[in-house]
Structures are given as structure tokens and as C-alpha cells.
Tab-separated table of C-alpha atoms in Angstrom:
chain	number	residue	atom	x	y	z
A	1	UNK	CA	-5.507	-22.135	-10.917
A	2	UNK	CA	-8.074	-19.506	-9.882
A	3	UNK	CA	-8.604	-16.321	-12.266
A	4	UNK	CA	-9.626	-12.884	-12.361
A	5	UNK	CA	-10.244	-10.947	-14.924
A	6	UNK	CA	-9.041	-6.918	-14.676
A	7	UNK	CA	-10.209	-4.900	-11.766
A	8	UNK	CA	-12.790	-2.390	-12.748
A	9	UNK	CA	-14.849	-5.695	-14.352
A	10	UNK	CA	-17.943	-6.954	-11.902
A	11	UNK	CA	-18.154	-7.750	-9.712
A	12	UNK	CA	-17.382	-4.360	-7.974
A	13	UNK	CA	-13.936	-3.458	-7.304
A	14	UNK	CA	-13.767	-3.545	-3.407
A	15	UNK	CA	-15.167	-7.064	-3.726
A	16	UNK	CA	-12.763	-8.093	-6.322
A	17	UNK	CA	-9.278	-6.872	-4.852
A	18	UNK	CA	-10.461	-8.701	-1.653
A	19	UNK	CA	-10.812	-11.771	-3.251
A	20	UNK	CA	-7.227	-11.218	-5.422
A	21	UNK	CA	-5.262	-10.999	-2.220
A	22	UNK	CA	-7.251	-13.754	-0.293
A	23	UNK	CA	-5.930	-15.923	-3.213
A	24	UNK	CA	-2.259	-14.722	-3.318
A	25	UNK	CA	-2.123	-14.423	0.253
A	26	UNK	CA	-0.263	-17.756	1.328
A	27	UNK	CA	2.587	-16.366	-1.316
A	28	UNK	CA	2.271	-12.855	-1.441
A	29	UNK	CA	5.744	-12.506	0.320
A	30	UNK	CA	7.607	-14.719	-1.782
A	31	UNK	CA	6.123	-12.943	-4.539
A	32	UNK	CA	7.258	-9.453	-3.241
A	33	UNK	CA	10.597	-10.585	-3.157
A	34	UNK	CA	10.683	-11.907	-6.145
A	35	UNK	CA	9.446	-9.391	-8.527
A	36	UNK	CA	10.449	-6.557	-6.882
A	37	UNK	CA	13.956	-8.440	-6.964
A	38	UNK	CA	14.052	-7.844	-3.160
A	39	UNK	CA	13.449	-3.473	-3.571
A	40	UNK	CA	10.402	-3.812	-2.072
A	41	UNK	CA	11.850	-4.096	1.537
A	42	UNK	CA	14.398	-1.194	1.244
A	43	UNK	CA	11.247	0.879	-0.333
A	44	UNK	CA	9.442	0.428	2.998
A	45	UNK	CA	12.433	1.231	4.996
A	46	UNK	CA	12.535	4.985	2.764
A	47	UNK	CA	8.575	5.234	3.831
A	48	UNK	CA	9.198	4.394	7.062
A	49	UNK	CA	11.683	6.966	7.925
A	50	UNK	CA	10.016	9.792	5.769
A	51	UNK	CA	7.418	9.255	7.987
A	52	UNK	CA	10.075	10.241	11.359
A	53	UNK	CA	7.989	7.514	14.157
A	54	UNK	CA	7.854	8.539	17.625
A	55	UNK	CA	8.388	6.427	20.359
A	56	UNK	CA	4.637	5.760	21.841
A	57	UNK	CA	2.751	7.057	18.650
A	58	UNK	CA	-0.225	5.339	17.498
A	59	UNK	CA	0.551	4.162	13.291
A	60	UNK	CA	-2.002	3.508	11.343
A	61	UNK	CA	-0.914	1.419	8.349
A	62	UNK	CA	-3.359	1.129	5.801
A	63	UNK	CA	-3.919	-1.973	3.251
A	64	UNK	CA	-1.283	-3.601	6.048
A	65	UNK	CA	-1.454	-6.576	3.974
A	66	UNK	CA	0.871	-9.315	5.589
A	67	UNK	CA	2.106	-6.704	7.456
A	68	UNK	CA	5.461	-5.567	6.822
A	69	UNK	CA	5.205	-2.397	6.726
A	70	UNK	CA	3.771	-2.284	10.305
A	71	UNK	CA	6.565	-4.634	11.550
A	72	UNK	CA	9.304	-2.424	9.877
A	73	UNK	CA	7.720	0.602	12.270
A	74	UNK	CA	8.126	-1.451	14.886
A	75	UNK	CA	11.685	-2.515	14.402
A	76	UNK	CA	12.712	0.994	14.456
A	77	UNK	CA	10.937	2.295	16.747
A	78	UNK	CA	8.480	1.399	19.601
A	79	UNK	CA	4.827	2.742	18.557
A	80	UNK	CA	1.639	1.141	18.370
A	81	UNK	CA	0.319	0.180	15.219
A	82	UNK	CA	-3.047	-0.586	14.102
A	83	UNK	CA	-3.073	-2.451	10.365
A	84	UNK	CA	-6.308	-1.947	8.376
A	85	UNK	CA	-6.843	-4.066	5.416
A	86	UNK	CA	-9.986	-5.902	3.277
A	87	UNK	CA	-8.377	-9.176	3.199
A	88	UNK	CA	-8.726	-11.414	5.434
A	89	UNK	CA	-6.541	-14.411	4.293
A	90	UNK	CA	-3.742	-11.096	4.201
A	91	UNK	CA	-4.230	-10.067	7.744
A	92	UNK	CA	-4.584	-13.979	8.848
A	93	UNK	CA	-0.463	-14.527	7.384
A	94	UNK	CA	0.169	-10.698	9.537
A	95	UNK	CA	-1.189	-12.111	13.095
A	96	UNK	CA	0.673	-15.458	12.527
A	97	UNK	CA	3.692	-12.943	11.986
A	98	UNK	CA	2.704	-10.933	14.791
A	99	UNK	CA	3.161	-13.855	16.959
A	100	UNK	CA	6.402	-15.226	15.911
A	101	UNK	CA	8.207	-11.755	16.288
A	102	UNK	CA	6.650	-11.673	19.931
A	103	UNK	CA	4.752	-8.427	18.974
A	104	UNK	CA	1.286	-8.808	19.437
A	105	UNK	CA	1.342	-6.344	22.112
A	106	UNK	CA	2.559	-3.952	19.954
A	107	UNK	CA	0.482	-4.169	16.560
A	108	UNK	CA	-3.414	-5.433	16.087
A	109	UNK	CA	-4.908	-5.810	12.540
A	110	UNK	CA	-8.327	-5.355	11.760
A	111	UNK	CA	-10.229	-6.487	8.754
A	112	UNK	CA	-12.084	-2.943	7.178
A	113	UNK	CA	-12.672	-1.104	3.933
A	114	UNK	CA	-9.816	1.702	3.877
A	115	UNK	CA	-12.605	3.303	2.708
A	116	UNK	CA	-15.087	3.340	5.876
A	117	UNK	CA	-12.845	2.804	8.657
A	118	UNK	CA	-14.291	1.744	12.539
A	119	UNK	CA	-12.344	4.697	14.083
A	120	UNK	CA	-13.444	7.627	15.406
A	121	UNK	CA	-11.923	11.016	14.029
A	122	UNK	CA	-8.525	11.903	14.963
A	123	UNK	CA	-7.300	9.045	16.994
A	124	UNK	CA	-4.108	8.336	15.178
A	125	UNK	CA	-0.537	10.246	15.557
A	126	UNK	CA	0.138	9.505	11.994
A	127	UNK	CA	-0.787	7.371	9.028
A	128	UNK	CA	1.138	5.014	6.295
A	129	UNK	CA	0.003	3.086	3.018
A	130	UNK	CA	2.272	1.228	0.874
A	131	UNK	CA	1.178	0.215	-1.889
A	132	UNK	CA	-2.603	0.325	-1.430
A	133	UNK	CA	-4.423	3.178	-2.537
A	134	UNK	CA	-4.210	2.383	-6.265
A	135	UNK	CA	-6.734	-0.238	-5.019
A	136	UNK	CA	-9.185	1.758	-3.633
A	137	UNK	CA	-12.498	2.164	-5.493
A	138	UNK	CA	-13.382	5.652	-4.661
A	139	UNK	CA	-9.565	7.183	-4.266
A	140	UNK	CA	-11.229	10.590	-3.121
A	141	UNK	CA	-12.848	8.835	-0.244
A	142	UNK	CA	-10.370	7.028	0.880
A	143	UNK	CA	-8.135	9.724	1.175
A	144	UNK	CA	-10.271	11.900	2.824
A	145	UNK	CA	-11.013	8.699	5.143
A	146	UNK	CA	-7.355	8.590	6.209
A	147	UNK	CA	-7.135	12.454	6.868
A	148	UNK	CA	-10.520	11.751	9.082
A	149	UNK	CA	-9.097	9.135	11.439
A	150	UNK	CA	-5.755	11.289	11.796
A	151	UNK	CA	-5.219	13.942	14.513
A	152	UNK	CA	-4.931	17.762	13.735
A	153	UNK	CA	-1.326	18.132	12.200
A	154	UNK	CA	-0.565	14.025	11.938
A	155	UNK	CA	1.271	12.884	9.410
A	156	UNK	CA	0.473	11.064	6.180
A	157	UNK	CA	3.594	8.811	3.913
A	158	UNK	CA	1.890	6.904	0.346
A	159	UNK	CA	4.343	4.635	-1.175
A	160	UNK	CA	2.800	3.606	-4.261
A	161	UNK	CA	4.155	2.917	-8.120
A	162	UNK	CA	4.429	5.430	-10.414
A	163	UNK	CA	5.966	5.894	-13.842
A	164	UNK	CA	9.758	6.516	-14.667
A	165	UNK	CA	10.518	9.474	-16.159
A	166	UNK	CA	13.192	8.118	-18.291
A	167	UNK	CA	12.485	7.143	-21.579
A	168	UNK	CA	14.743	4.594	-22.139
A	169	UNK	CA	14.283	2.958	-18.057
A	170	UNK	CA	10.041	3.331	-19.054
A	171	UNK	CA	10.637	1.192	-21.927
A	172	UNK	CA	12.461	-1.519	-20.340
A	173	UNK	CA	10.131	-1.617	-17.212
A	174	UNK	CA	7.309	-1.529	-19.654
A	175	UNK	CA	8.759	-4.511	-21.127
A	176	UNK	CA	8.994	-5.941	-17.476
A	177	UNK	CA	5.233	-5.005	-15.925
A	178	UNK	CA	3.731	-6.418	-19.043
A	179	UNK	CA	5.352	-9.498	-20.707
A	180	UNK	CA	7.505	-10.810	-17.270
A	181	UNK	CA	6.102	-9.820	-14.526
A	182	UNK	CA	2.646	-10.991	-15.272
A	183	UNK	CA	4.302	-14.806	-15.950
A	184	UNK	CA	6.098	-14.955	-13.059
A	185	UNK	CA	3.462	-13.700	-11.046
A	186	UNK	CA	1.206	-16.399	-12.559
A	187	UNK	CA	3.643	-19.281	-12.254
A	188	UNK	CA	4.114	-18.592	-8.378
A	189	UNK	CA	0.989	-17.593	-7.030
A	190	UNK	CA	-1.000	-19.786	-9.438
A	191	UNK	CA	-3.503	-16.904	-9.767
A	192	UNK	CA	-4.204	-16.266	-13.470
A	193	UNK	CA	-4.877	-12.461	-13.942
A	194	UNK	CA	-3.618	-11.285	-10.332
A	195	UNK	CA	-0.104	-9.323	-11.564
A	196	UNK	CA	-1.759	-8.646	-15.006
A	197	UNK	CA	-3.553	-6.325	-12.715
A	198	UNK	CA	-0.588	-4.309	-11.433
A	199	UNK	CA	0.731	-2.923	-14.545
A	200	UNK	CA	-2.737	-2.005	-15.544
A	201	UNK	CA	-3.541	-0.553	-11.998
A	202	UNK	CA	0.146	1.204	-12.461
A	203	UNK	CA	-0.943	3.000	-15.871
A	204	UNK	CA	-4.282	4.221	-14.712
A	205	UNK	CA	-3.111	5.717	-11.076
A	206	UNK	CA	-2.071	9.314	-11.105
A	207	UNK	CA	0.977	9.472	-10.108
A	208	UNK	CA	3.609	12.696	-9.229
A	209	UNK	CA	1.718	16.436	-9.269
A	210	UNK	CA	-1.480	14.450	-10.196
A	211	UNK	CA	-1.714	12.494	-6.993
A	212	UNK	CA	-0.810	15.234	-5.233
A	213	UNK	CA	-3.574	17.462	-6.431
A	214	UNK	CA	-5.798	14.550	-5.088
A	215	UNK	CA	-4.153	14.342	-1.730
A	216	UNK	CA	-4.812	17.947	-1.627
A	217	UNK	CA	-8.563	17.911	-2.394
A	218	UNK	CA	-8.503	15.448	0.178
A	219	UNK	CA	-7.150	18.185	2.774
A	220	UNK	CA	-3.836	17.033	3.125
A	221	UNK	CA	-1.254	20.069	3.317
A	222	UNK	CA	2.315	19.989	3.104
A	223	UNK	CA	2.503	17.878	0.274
A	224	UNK	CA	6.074	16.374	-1.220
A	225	UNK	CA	6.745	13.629	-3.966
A	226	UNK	CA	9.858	11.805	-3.773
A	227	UNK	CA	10.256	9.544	-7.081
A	228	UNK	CA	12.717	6.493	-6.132
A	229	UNK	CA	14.660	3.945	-8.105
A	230	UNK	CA	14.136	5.430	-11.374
A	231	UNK	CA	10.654	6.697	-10.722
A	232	UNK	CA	9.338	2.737	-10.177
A	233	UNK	CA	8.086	4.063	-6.862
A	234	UNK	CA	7.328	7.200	-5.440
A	235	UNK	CA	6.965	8.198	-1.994
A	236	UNK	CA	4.181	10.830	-1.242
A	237	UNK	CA	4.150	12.795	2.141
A	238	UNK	CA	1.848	15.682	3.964
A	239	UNK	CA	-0.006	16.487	7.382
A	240	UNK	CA	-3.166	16.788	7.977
A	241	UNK	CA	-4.703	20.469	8.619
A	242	UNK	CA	-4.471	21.576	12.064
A	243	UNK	CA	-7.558	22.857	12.412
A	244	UNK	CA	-10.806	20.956	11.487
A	245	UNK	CA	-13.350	22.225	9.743
């Protein structure tokens, strides 16, 4: 059983989430499922279509992990999509995937900070993260990152977790993030410290008007928040500025 102690500890951040999903990689899936008691798949579906793909658009999915969400742009429509993501072990399980579904033509996944991507400035049509930028280290940057690599007017969708508005639904899934979730994340990834993480992570993120205001700094326009099941989730959307500074 490998351990990590809570992000934010040394070594730095960046370093540290790497090495978390390299470990969790080979069950990372399984552990979706699980503890997201399979919500996780029709929460990429809702980011998928508030994003509205094009047929021939180049995605960029950022922190693709194993992939999913690139594969679920795929399956709905038939764009190019370009997965960016700091672990490698992650984006090893996404090519094998690639492969079996038969499209490799279709996606490529390259191993890069979301944070200092290898693209020049507005090559992509539009832009999706699930999940990911509560892991960034500098959240500012990578933001602003994203809007770089996007075209005048593309469009941006953030799934990430938030907090339920609900008093009574906080307290239960309070219960959940900190006293079962952590277990079963432990007893199936056999990663000690990897899903005490998330509810931390969870607490610290801004979440609602508060990420907004940051995608806004960032030079996003546009901006919505759509809070799903319960407020668990929320799905963030804008475009970038059509003209560049």
C-alpha cells in the first residue's frame, strides 16, 4: 500500500497529483464507478452536450485522465480530440482504450502540465475539463492557459465538484466524502491518502459565483453555473473573448 499525505504538503503539488494518479491509475475506472455510484458517466454526458460538439472540431480535453471524457465526444459526435494530462500511467490506460474502440485516428493524448501546454495560441475549436482543475497548482494560470490555446470565441465546459446547497443533502454527503468514501477508496485502489484528498480538495475549491469570478479574471466571458445532482457537481461554461488582446 503506497501513501500520500494531503496535497499542498512537499513535495510540490504538480509533482504530487502526478504521482496520486500514476498510482490509482490501473483502477481509477472501477473506482469512478464505484463511488460516484455510476453518476460520474451521466455527469460527462451533461458536459458533453453543454459544450454543443461540431462535427470536425478540434476538443481539447484537459486532465483527460483515462480518457472518458474524450471518448464520450467522440461517441456523439465526430471531432478530433487532443487529451492533455500529467500522468502518465493515466494517459497509458487512455491509448490502450483508444485502441480497443478503433479510435486512434480520432483522439491523441499527450503527457503536459495543464498549466504550460505545447500548443500554440488559438488552435483549438473548444475546450473541456472534468474534474481537473481543482488539481491545478496555480488555478489562475491554468485557466488563463486554456483560454490561450483556444480560438477567438471557442468554447470552454468545467465539470468539477462543488458543495450542495442543501443543508440536510451537505450533511449526509459530508458524512459520505469524509468517513466512506475515503475507505472505499483506500480498500480498492490500495492507495492510502489518495480519496482523503478529494473531500479536502472539494472544501478548498471555489465553487459557484466564486469560480466564476476566477474564470472571469482568466478572460473567459459568457460565464454560466449549472449545479447538478444536488449541487455534488457543477457544470461551468463560457467562450473565450473574440478579440485578443
Amino acid at each position: 500500500m503506497q501513501y500520500y499525505p494531503p496535497v499542498g504538503e512537499a513535495p510540490g503539488k504538480r509533482e504530487q497529483v502526478a504521482e496520486m494518479f500514476d498510482a490509482i491509475a490501473p483502477r481509477y475506472d472501477l473506482l469512478n464507478r464505484v463511488l460516484s455510484l455510476g453518476t460520474d458517466r451521466r455527469w460527462r454526458v451533461a458536459a458533453v452536450r453543454a459544450l454543443g460538439v461540431r462535427p470536425s472540431e478540434r476538443i481539447l480535453d484537459v486532465a483527460t485522465g483515462t480518457g472518458d471524457l474524450a471518448f464520450e465526444v467522440l461517441r456523439r459526435c465526430p471531432a478530433m480530440v487532443v487529451g492533455v494530462d500529467i500522468s502518465e500511467e493515466m494517459l497509458s490506460v487512455a491509448r490502450a482504450k483508444a485502441v480497443r474502440k478503433g479510435a486512434s485516428e480520432h483522439v491523441s493524448f499527450v503527457r503536459a502540465d495543464a498549466e504550460d501546454m505545447p500548443f500554440e495560441d488559438g488552435v483549438f475549436d473548444a475546450a473541456l475539463v472534468a474534474f481537473g482543475v481543482r488539481n491545478f497548482q496555480e488555478l489562475r494560470r491554468g485557466l488563463g492557459e486554456i483560454r490561450r490555446v483556444l480560438r477567438p470565441g471557442a468554447r470552454v465546459v468545467v465539470l468539477e465538484f462543488s458543495q450542495p446547497q442543501s443543508r440536510l443533502f451537505g450533511m449526509i454527503y459530508g458524512l459520505y466524502s469524509r468517513l466512506v468514501l475515503p475507505y472505499v477508496g483506500r480498500m480498492l485502489s490500495q492507495v492510502h491518502g489518495a480519496y482523503s484528498y478529494l473531500p479536502d480538495s472539494i472544501r478548498a475549491f471555489p465553487h459557484g459565483a466564486a469560480f466564476l469570478a476566477q474564470m472571469r479574471a482568466a478572460g473567459f466571458e459568457d460565464l454560466h453555473a449549472k449545479p447538478i445532482t444536488f449541487g455534488v457537481a457543477s457544470i461551468y461554461s463560457g467562450r473565450a473573448p473574440m478579440g485578443r488582446e
